[in-house]
XYZ file of N, CA and C in Angstrom:
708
model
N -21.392 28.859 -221.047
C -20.343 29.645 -221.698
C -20.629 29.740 -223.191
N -20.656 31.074 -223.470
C -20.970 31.057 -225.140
C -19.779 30.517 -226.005
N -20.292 29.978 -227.415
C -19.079 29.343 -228.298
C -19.913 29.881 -229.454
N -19.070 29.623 -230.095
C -19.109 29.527 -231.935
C -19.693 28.222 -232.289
N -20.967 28.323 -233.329
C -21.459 27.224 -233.942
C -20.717 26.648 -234.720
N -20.341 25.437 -234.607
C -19.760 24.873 -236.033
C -20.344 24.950 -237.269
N -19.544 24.658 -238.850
C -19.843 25.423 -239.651
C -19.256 24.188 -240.685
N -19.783 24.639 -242.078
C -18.893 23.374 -242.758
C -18.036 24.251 -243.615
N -17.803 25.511 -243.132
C -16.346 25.815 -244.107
C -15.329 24.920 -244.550
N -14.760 24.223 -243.691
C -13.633 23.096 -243.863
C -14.222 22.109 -245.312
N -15.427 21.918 -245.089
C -15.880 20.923 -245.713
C -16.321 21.614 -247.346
N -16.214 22.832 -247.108
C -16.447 23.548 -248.543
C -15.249 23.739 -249.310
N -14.500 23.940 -247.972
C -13.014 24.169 -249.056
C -12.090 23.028 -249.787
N -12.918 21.538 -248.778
C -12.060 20.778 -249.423
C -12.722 20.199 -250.984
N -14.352 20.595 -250.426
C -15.013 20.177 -252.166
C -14.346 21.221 -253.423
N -14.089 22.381 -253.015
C -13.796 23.400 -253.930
C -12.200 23.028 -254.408
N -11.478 22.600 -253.639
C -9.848 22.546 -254.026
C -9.533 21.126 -254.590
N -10.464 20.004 -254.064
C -9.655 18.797 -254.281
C -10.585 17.969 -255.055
N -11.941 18.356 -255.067
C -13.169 17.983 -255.767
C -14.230 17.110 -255.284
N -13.702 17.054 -253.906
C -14.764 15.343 -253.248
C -15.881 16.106 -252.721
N -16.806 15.290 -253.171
C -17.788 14.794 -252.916
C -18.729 14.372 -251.927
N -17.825 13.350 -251.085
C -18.353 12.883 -249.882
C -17.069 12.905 -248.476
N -17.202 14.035 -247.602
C -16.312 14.258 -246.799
C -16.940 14.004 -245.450
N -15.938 12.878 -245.186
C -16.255 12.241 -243.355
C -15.775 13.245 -242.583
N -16.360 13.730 -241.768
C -15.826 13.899 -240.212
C -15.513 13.042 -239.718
N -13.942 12.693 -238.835
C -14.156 11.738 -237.701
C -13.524 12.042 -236.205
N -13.950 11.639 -235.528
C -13.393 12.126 -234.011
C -13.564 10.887 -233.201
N -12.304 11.320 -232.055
C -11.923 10.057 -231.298
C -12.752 10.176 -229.730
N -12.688 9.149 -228.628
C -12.907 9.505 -227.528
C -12.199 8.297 -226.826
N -11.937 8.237 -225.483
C -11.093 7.220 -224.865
C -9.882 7.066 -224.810
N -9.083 8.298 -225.514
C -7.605 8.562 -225.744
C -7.053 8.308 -224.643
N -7.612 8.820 -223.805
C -6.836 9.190 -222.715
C -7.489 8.279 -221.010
N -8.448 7.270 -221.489
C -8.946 6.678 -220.408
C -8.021 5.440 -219.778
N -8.247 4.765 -218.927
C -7.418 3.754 -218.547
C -8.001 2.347 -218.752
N -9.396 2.311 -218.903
C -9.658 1.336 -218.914
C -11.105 1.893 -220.193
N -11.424 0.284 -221.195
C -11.969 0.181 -222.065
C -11.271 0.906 -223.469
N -12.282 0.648 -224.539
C -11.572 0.642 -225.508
C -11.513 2.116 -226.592
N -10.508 2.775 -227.523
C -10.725 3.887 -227.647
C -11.779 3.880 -228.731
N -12.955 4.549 -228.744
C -13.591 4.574 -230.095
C -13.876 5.590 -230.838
N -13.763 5.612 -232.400
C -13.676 6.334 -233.255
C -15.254 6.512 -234.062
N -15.650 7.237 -234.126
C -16.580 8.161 -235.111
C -16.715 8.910 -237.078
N -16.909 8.230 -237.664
C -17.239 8.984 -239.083
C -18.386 9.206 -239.254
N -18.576 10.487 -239.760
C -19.295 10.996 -239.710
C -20.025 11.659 -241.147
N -20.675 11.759 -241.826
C -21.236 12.247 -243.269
C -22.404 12.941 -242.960
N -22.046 14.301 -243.509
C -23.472 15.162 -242.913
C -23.995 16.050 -244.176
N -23.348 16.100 -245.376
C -23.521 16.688 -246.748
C -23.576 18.268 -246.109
N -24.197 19.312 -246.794
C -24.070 20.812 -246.468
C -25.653 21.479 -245.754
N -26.206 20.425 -244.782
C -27.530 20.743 -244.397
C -27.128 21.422 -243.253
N -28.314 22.079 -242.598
C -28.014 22.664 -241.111
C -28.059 21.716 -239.927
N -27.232 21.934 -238.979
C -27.381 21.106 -238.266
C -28.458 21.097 -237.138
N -28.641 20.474 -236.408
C -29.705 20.505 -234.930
C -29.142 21.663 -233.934
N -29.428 22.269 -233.108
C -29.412 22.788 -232.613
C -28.584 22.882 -231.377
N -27.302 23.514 -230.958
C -26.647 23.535 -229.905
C -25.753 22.403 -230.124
N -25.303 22.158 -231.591
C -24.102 21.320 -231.852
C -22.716 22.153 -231.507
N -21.775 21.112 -230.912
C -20.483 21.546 -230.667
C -19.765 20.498 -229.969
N -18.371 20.394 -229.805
C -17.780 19.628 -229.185
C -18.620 18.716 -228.079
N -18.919 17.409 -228.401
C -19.387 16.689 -227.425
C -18.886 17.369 -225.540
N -17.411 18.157 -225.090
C -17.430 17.718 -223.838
C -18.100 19.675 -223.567
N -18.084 20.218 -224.400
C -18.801 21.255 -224.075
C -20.594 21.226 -223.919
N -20.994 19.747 -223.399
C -22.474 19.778 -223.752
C -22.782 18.853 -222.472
N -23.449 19.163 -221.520
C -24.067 18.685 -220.300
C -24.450 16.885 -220.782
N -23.721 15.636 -220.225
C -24.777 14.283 -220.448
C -26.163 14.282 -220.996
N -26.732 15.069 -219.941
C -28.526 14.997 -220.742
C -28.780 15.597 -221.743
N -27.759 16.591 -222.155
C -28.552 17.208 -223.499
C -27.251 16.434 -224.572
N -26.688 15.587 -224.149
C -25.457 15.101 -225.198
C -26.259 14.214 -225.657
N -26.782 13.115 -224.672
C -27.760 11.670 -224.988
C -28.756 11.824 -225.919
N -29.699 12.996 -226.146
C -30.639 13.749 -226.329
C -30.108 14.125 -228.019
N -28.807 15.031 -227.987
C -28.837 15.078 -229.335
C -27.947 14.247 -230.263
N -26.953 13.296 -229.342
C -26.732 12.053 -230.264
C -27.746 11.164 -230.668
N -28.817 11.188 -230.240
C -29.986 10.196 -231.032
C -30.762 11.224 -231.990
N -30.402 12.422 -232.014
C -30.918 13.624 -233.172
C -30.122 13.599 -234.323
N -28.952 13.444 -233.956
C -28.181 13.125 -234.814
C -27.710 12.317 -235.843
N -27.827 11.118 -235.055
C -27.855 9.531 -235.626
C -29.012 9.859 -236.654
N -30.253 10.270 -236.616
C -31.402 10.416 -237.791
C -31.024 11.163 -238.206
N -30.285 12.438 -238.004
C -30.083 13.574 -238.752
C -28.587 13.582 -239.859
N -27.931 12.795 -239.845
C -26.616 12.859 -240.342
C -27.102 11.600 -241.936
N -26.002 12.350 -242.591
C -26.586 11.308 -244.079
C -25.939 9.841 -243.716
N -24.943 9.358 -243.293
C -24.493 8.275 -242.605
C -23.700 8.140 -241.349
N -23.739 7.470 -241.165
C -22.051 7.386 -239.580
C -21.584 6.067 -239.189
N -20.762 5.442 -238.563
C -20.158 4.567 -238.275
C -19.057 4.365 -237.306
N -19.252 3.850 -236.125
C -18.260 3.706 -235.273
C -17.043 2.264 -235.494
N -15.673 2.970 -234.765
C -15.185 1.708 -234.657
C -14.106 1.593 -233.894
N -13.938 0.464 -232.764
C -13.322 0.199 -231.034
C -11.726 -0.692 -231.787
N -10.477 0.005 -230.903
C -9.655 -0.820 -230.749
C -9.919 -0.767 -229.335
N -9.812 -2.346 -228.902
C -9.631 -2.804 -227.805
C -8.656 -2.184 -226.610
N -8.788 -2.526 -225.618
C -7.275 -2.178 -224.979
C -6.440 -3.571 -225.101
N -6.710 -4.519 -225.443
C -5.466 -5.386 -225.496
C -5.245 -4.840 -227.407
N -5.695 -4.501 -228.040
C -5.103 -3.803 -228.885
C -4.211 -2.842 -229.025
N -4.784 -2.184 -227.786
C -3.591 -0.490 -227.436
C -2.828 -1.174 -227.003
N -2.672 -2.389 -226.142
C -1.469 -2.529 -225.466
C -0.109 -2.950 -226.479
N -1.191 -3.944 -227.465
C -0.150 -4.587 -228.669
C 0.100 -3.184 -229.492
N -0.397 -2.807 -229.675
C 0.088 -1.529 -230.893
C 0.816 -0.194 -230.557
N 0.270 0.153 -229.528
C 0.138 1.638 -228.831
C -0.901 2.152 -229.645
N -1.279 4.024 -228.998
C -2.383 4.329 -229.237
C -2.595 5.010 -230.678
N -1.233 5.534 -231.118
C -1.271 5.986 -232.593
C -1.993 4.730 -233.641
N -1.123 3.910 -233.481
C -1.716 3.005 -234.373
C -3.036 2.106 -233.773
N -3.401 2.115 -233.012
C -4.326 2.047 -232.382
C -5.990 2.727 -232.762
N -5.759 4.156 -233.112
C -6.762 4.986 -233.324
C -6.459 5.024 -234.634
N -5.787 4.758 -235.365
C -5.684 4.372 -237.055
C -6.589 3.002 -237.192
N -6.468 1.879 -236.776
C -7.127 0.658 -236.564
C -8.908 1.238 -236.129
N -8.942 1.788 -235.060
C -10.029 1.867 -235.010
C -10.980 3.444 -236.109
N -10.196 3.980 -236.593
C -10.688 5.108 -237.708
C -10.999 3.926 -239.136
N -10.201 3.905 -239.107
C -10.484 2.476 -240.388
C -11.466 1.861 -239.871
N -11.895 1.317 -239.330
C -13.113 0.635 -238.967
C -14.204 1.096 -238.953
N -14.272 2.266 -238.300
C -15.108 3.454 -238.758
C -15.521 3.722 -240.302
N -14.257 4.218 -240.814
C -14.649 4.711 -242.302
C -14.869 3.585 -243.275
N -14.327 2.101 -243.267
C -15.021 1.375 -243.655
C -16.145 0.702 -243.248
N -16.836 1.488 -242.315
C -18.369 1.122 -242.281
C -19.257 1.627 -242.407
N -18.639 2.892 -243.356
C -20.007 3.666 -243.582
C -20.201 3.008 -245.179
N -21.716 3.325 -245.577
C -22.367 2.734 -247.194
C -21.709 3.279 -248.097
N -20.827 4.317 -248.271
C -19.831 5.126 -249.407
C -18.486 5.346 -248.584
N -17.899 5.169 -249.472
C -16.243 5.222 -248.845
C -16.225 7.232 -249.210
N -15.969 7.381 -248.189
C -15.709 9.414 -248.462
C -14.206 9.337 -249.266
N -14.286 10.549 -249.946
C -13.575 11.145 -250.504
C -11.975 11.828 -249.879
N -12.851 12.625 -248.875
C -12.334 13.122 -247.992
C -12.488 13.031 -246.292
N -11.452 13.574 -245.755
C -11.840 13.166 -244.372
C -11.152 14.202 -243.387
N -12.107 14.641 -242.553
C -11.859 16.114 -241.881
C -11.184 15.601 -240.287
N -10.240 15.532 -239.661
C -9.343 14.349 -238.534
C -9.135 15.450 -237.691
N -9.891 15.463 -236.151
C -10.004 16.771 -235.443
C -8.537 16.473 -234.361
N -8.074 17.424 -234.499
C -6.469 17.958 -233.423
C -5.204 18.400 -234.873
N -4.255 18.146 -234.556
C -3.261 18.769 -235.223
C -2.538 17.320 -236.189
N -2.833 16.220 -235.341
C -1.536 14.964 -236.000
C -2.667 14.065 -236.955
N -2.292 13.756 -238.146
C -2.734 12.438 -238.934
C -2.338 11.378 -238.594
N -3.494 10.434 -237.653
C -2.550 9.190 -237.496
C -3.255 8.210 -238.238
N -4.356 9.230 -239.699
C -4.766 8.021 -240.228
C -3.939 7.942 -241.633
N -3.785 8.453 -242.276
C -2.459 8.745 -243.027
C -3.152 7.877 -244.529
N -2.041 7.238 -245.524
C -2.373 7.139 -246.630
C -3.245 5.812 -246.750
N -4.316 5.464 -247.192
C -4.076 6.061 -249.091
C -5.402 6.758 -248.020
N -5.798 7.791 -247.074
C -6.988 8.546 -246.807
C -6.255 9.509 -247.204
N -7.346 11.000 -247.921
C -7.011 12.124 -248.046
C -7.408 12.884 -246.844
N -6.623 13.448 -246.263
C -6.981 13.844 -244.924
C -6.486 15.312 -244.751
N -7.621 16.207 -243.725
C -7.496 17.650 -243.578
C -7.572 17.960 -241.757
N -6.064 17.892 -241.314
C -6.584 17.524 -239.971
C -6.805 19.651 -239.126
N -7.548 19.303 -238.492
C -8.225 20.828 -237.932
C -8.407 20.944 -236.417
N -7.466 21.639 -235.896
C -7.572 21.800 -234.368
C -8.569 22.439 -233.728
N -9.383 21.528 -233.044
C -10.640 21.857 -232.377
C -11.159 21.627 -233.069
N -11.857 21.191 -234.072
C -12.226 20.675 -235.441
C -13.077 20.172 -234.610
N -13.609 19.234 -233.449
C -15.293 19.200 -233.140
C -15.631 20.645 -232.397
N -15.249 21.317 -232.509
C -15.840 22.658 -232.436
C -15.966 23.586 -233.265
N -15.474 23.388 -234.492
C -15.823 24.428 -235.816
C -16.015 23.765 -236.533
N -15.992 22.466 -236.693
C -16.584 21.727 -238.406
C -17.831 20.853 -237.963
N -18.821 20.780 -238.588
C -19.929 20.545 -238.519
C -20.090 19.229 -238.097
N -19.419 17.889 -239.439
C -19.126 16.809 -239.352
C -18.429 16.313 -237.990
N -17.434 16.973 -237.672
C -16.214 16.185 -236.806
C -17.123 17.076 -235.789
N -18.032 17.538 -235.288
C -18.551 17.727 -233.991
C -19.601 16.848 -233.891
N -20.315 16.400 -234.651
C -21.689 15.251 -234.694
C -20.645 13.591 -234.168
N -19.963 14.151 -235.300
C -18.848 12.620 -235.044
C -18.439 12.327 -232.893
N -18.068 13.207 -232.806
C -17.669 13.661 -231.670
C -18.785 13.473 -230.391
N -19.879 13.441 -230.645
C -21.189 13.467 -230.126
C -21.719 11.795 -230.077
N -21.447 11.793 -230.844
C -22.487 10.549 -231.370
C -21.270 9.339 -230.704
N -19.807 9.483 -231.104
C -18.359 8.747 -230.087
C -18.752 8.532 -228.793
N -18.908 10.026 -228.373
C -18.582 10.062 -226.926
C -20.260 9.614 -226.073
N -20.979 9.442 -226.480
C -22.732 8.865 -225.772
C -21.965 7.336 -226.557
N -22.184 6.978 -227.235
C -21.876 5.434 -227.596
C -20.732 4.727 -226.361
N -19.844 5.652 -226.480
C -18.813 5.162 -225.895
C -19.028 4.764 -224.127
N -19.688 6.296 -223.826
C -20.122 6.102 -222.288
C -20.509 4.624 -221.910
N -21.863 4.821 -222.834
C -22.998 3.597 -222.748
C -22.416 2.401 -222.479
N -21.555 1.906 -223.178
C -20.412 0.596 -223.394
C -19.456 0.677 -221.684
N -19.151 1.881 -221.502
C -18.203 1.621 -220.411
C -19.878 1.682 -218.775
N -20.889 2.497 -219.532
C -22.021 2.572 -217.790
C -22.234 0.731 -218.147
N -22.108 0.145 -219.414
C -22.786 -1.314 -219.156
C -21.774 -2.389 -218.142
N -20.910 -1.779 -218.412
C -19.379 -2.762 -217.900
C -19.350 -2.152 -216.582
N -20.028 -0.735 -215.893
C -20.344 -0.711 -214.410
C -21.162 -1.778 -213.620
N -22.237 -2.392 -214.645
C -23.259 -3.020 -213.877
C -23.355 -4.174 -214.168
N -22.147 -4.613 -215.305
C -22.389 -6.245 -215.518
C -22.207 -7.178 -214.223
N -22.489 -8.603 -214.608
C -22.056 -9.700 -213.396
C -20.494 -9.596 -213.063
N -19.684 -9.044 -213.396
C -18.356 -9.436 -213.312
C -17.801 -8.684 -212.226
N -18.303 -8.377 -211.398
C -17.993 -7.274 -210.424
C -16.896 -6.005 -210.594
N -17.512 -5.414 -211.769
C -16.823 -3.964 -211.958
C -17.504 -3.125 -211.664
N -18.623 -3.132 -210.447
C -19.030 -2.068 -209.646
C -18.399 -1.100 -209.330
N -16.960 -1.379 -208.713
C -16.331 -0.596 -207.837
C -15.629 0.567 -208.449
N -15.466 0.087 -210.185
C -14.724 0.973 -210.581
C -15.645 1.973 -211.229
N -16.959 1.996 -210.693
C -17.644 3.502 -211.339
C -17.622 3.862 -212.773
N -17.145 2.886 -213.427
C -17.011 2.731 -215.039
C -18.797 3.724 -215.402
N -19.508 3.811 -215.390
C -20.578 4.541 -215.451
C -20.480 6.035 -215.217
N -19.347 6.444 -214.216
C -19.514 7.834 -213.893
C -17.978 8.204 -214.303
N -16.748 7.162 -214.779
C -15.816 7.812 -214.961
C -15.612 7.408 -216.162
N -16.240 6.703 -217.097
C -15.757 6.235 -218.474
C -14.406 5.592 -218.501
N -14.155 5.607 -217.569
C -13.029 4.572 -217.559
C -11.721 5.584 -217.709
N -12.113 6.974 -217.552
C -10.624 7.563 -217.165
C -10.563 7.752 -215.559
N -9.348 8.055 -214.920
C -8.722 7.876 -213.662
C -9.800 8.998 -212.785
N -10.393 8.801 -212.197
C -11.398 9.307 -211.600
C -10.649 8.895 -209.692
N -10.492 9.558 -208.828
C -10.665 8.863 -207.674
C -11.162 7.823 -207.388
N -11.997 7.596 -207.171
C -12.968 6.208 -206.956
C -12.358 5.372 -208.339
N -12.113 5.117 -209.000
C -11.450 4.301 -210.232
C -10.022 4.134 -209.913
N -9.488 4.757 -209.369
C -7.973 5.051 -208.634
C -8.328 3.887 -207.462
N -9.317 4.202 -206.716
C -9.023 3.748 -205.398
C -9.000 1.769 -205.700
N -10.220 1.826 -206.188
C -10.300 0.691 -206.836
C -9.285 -0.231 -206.925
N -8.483 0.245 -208.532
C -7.314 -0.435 -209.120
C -6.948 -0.893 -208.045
N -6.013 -0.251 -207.288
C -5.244 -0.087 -205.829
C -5.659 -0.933 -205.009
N -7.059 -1.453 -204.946
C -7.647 -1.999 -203.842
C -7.254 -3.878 -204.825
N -7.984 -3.837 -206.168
C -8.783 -4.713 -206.529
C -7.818 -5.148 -207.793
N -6.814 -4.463 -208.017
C -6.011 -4.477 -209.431
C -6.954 -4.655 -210.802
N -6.389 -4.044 -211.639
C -6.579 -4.041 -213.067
C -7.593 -5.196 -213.605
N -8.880 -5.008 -214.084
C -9.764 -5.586 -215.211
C -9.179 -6.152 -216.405
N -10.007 -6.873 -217.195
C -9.611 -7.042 -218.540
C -10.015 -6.405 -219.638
N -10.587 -5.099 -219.038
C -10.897 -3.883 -219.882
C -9.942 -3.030 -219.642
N -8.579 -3.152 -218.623
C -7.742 -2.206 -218.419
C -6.983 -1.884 -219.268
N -6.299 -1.408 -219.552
C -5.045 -0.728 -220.420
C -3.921 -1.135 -219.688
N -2.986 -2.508 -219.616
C -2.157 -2.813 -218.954
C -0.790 -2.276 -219.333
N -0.713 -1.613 -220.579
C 0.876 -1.112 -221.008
C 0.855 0.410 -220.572
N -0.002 0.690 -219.997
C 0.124 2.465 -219.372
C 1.104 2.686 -217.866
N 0.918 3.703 -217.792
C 2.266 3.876 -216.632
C 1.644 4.341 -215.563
N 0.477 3.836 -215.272
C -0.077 3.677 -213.913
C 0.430 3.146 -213.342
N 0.030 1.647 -213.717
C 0.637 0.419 -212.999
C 1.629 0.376 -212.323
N 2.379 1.925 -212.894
C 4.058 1.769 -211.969
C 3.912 2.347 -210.797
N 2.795 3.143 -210.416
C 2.459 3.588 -208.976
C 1.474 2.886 -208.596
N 1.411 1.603 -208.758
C 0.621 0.564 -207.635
C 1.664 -0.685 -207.871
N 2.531 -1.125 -206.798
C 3.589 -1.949 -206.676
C 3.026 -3.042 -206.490
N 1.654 -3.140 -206.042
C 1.140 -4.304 -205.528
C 0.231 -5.094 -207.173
N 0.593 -4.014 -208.210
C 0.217 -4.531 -209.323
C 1.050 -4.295 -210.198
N 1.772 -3.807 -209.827
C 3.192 -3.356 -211.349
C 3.598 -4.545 -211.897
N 3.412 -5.436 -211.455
C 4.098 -6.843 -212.187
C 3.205 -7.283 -212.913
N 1.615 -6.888 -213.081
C 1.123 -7.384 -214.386
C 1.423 -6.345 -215.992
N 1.845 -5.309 -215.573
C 2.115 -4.412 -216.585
C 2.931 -5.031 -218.041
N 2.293 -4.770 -219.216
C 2.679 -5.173 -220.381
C 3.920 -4.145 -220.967
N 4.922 -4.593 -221.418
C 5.681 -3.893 -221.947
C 5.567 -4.234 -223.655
N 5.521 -2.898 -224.311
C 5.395 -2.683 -225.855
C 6.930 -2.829 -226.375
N 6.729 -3.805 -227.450
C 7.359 -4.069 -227.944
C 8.490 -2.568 -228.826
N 7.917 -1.374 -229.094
C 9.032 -0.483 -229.687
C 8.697 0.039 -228.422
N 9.899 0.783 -227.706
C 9.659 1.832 -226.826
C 9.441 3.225 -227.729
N 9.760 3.506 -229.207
C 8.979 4.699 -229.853
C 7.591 4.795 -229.650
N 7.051 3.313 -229.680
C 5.455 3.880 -229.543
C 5.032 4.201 -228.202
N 5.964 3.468 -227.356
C 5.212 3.822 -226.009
C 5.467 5.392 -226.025
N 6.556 5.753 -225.839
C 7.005 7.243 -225.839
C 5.990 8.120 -226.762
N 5.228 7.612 -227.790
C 4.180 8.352 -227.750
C 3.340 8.964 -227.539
N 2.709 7.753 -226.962
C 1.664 7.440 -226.201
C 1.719 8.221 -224.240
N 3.113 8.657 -224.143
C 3.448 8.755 -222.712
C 2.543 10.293 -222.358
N 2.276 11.022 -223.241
C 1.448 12.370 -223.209
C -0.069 12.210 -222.995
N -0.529 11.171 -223.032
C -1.808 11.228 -223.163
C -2.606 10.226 -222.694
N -1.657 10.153 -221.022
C -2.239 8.647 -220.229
C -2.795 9.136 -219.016
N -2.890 10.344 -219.264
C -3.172 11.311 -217.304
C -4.644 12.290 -217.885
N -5.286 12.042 -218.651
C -6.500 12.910 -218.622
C -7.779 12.592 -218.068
N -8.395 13.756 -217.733
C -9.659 13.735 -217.075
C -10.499 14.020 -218.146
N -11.045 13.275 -218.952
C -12.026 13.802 -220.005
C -13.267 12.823 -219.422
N -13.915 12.859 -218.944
C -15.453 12.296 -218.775
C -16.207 13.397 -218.121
């Protein structure tokens, strides 16, 4: 399906209006999985061209994603990932959750950016970051699509290793579903209950009775009610 190349307009307008210098891309992945942890992406790419057939990590086939997140990683002026846990999501919820793990991110790159380009519509990284948030933003900004790339192959990798470790999480296909609700990851739970990579404060658990009683309840029900939009996706 044809798309639009990303572009660093975003990233021109914020040097031209606000004066910075060094503007992160960052993008999330695991929002919406059930099990493992969500991880975040910054990204620093200055005003060069990018590699070829950049765009939203889920618009890009596995083999050619693997392929140009290691093009990338050499090709980008810095980057830096960074994981809240799921016993983190469970203590926090996921807003503050993906704030925890963006911070981790942006303090691990070698220059603290200036600016920071936050792909969808909501800031949940908020002050003291100057932030320009852009919907679809890994599909039109240059940065927050590398970011996005380079998240989502890291991230896989971490959940295909936790398919094949000793601990017998074979069953849950963590390799082919990243740890969102996949059938076979469904059947699983159901069979075998919840890991310690699971996400125990999600509202699965309430349709498997034979495990609903390990379910964590969050301390504000505001955050859960947040979080209640974005516990049913198929993104792998």
């Amino acid at each position: 399906m044809p798309y639009e190349a990303p572009t660093h307009t975003v990233e021109r307008s914020l040097r031209a209006t606000t004066g910075a210098r060094i503007v992160a891309g960052v993008d999330e992945v695991g929002r919406g999985a059930w099990a493992g942890p969500v991880t975040v992406c910054a990204a620093v790419t200055g005003l060069r061209r990018p590699p070829e057939g950049l765009t939203d990590s889920k618009l890009i086939t596995p083999k050619r994603r693997t392929a140009l997140a290691a093009e990338l990683e050499r090709w980008v002026t810095a980057y830096a990932l960074g994981d809240a846990s799921p016993q983190e999501i469970d203590e926090l919820g996921m807003t503050a959750a993906l704030r925890l793990a963006a911070v981790r991110a942006l303090e691990g790159l070698p220059v603290r950016p200036d600016a920071v380009i936050l792909d969808g519509k909501h800031d949940y990284l908020g002050s003291p970051w100057q932030v320009r948030t852009v919907i679809k933003g890994d599909q039109s900004c240059i940065a927050v699509a590398a970011a996005s790339v380079i998240a989502k192959v890291r991230r896989d990798a971490v959940m295909a290793e936790l398919g094949v470790e000793s601990g017998g999480y074979a069953a849950y296909a963590f390799g082919a579903n990243a740890g969102y609700p996949s059938p076979v990851h469904k059947a699983a739970l159901e069979e075998l209950g919840p890991t310690p990579h699971h996400r125990l404060s999600w509202s699965y658990l309430d349709a498997m009775p034979r495990w609903s009683h390990l379910k964590k309840v969050r301390l504000s029900a505001e955050a859960a009610a947040l979080e209640s939009g974005g516990q049913l996706g198929f993104d792998f």
